Amino acid sequence: AKNPLLQKILTVLGGQIFHGDVEITHLMLLKLSKTQFYHGSCFIQGRMAAVFFFEDIDMGMACVQLSNEVRYARFSSTLIEGHHLDNKTSALRKDLH
């Protein structure tokens, strides 16, 4: 499955964890049929990560394996009227927590 919003969220989240621009690779998402639930994994800056995302309520959780710890993050998103996904990264950066 593909979800451009979730990929942007992971990019912003990775930027906050690694303090800069990051690369998301090998993103594999599974969307459960007849639901709006995504589960998947990827690499953020070469580190393993997992994500859960509830599209219907725009909330999720991700974890990233660092060398000796795992960082967990909960996140929510809001689509701002008149904004396109391509321009949403700067808006996400302020509201992601």
C-alpha positions as YAML, in Angstrom:
chain: A
units: angstrom
residues:
- id: 1
  name: ALA
  ca: [0.00, 0.00, 0.00]
- id: 2
  name: LYS
  ca: [1.08, 3.59, -0.50]
- id: 3
  name: ASN
  ca: [0.34, 6.59, 1.68]
- id: 4
  name: PRO
  ca: [2.14, 9.83, 0.71]
- id: 5
  name: LEU
  ca: [1.05, 11.59, 3.91]
- id: 6
  name: LEU
  ca: [2.52, 8.85, 6.09]
- id: 7
  name: GLN
  ca: [5.78, 8.98, 4.13]
- id: 8
  name: LYS
  ca: [5.97, 12.75, 4.75]
- id: 9
  name: ILE
  ca: [5.24, 12.22, 8.45]
- id: 10
  name: LEU
  ca: [8.06, 9.66, 8.71]
- id: 11
  name: THR
  ca: [10.43, 12.09, 6.98]
- id: 12
  name: VAL
  ca: [9.61, 14.85, 9.45]
- id: 13
  name: LEU
  ca: [9.76, 12.47, 12.41]
- id: 14
  name: GLY
  ca: [13.16, 11.18, 11.25]
- id: 15
  name: GLY
  ca: [14.38, 14.75, 10.88]
- id: 16
  name: GLN
  ca: [13.46, 15.44, 14.49]
- id: 17
  name: ILE
  ca: [15.18, 12.29, 15.74]
- id: 18
  name: PHE
  ca: [18.34, 12.71, 13.65]
- id: 19
  name: HIS
  ca: [18.39, 16.55, 13.66]
- id: 20
  name: GLY
  ca: [18.38, 17.18, 9.92]
- id: 21
  name: ASP
  ca: [17.35, 15.88, 6.54]
- id: 22
  name: VAL
  ca: [16.83, 12.13, 6.41]
- id: 23
  name: GLU
  ca: [16.28, 9.43, 3.82]
- id: 24
  name: ILE
  ca: [13.37, 7.01, 4.12]
- id: 25
  name: THR
  ca: [14.07, 3.74, 2.30]
- id: 26
  name: HIS
  ca: [12.36, 0.38, 1.83]
- id: 27
  name: LEU
  ca: [9.00, 1.66, 3.08]
- id: 28
  name: MET
  ca: [6.59, -1.27, 3.06]
- id: 29
  name: LEU
  ca: [3.03, -0.61, 4.17]
- id: 30
  name: LEU
  ca: [0.15, -2.98, 4.61]
- id: 31
  name: LYS
  ca: [-3.35, -1.53, 4.69]
- id: 32
  name: LEU
  ca: [-5.81, -3.92, 6.29]
- id: 33
  name: SER
  ca: [-8.69, -4.48, 3.91]
- id: 34
  name: LYS
  ca: [-11.95, -2.72, 4.75]
- id: 35
  name: THR
  ca: [-10.18, -0.56, 7.34]
- id: 36
  name: GLN
  ca: [-8.16, 2.61, 7.40]
- id: 37
  name: PHE
  ca: [-5.34, 1.03, 9.41]
- id: 38
  name: TYR
  ca: [-1.77, 0.89, 8.09]
- id: 39
  name: HIS
  ca: [1.11, -1.10, 9.52]
- id: 40
  name: GLY
  ca: [4.58, -1.14, 8.08]
- id: 41
  name: SER
  ca: [8.31, -0.83, 8.32]
- id: 42
  name: CYS
  ca: [11.10, 1.13, 6.71]
- id: 43
  name: PHE
  ca: [14.62, 2.39, 7.29]
- id: 44
  name: ILE
  ca: [15.20, 5.95, 8.44]
- id: 45
  name: GLN
  ca: [18.84, 6.94, 7.96]
- id: 46
  name: GLY
  ca: [19.61, 3.25, 7.72]
- id: 47
  name: ARG
  ca: [17.94, 2.46, 11.05]
- id: 48
  name: MET
  ca: [15.01, 0.06, 11.30]
- id: 49
  name: ALA
  ca: [11.63, 1.64, 11.98]
- id: 50
  name: ALA
  ca: [8.06, 0.45, 12.38]
- id: 51
  name: VAL
  ca: [4.85, 2.42, 12.07]
- id: 52
  name: PHE
  ca: [1.14, 2.12, 12.84]
- id: 53
  name: PHE
  ca: [-1.27, 4.67, 11.35]
- id: 54
  name: PHE
  ca: [-5.03, 5.04, 11.79]
- id: 55
  name: GLU
  ca: [-6.03, 7.06, 8.73]
- id: 56
  name: ASP
  ca: [-9.62, 7.61, 9.86]
- id: 57
  name: ILE
  ca: [-8.50, 9.50, 12.99]
- id: 58
  name: ASP
  ca: [-5.15, 10.73, 11.56]
- id: 59
  name: MET
  ca: [-3.13, 9.32, 14.45]
- id: 60
  name: GLY
  ca: [-0.29, 6.88, 14.67]
- id: 61
  name: MET
  ca: [2.85, 5.68, 16.36]
- id: 62
  name: ALA
  ca: [6.34, 4.97, 15.11]
- id: 63
  name: CYS
  ca: [9.49, 3.53, 16.63]
- id: 64
  name: VAL
  ca: [13.06, 3.82, 15.39]
- id: 65
  name: GLN
  ca: [15.91, 1.55, 16.49]
- id: 66
  name: LEU
  ca: [19.00, 3.54, 17.41]
- id: 67
  name: SER
  ca: [22.31, 1.95, 18.38]
- id: 68
  name: ASN
  ca: [21.39, 1.19, 22.00]
- id: 69
  name: GLU
  ca: [17.82, 2.39, 22.37]
- id: 70
  name: VAL
  ca: [14.47, 2.58, 20.63]
- id: 71
  name: ARG
  ca: [12.76, 5.95, 20.17]
- id: 72
  name: TYR
  ca: [8.97, 5.95, 20.18]
- id: 73
  name: ALA
  ca: [6.78, 8.75, 18.87]
- id: 74
  name: ARG
  ca: [3.05, 9.30, 18.73]
- id: 75
  name: PHE
  ca: [1.79, 11.62, 16.02]
- id: 76
  name: SER
  ca: [-1.36, 13.16, 14.63]
- id: 77
  name: SER
  ca: [-1.99, 15.07, 11.44]
- id: 78
  name: THR
  ca: [-4.44, 17.67, 10.25]
- id: 79
  name: LEU
  ca: [-4.99, 18.57, 6.62]
- id: 80
  name: ILE
  ca: [-5.16, 22.34, 6.39]
- id: 81
  name: GLU
  ca: [-7.64, 23.56, 3.81]
- id: 82
  name: GLY
  ca: [-5.91, 25.03, 0.77]
- id: 83
  name: HIS
  ca: [-2.60, 23.25, 1.44]
- id: 84
  name: HIS
  ca: [-1.31, 20.47, -0.76]
- id: 85
  name: LEU
  ca: [0.70, 17.51, 0.47]
- id: 86
  name: ASP
  ca: [3.80, 18.78, -1.37]
- id: 87
  name: ASN
  ca: [3.83, 21.88, 0.84]
- id: 88
  name: LYS
  ca: [2.81, 20.14, 4.04]
- id: 89
  name: THR
  ca: [6.27, 19.24, 5.39]
- id: 90
  name: SER
  ca: [6.83, 22.68, 6.95]
- id: 91
  name: ALA
  ca: [3.37, 22.62, 8.55]
- id: 92
  name: LEU
  ca: [3.97, 19.11, 9.91]
- id: 93
  name: ARG
  ca: [7.30, 20.13, 11.42]
- id: 94
  name: LYS
  ca: [5.51, 22.53, 13.79]
- id: 95
  name: ASP
  ca: [2.71, 20.22, 14.87]
- id: 96
  name: LEU
  ca: [4.28, 16.76, 15.01]
- id: 97
  name: HIS
  ca: [4.63, 15.42, 18.55]
...
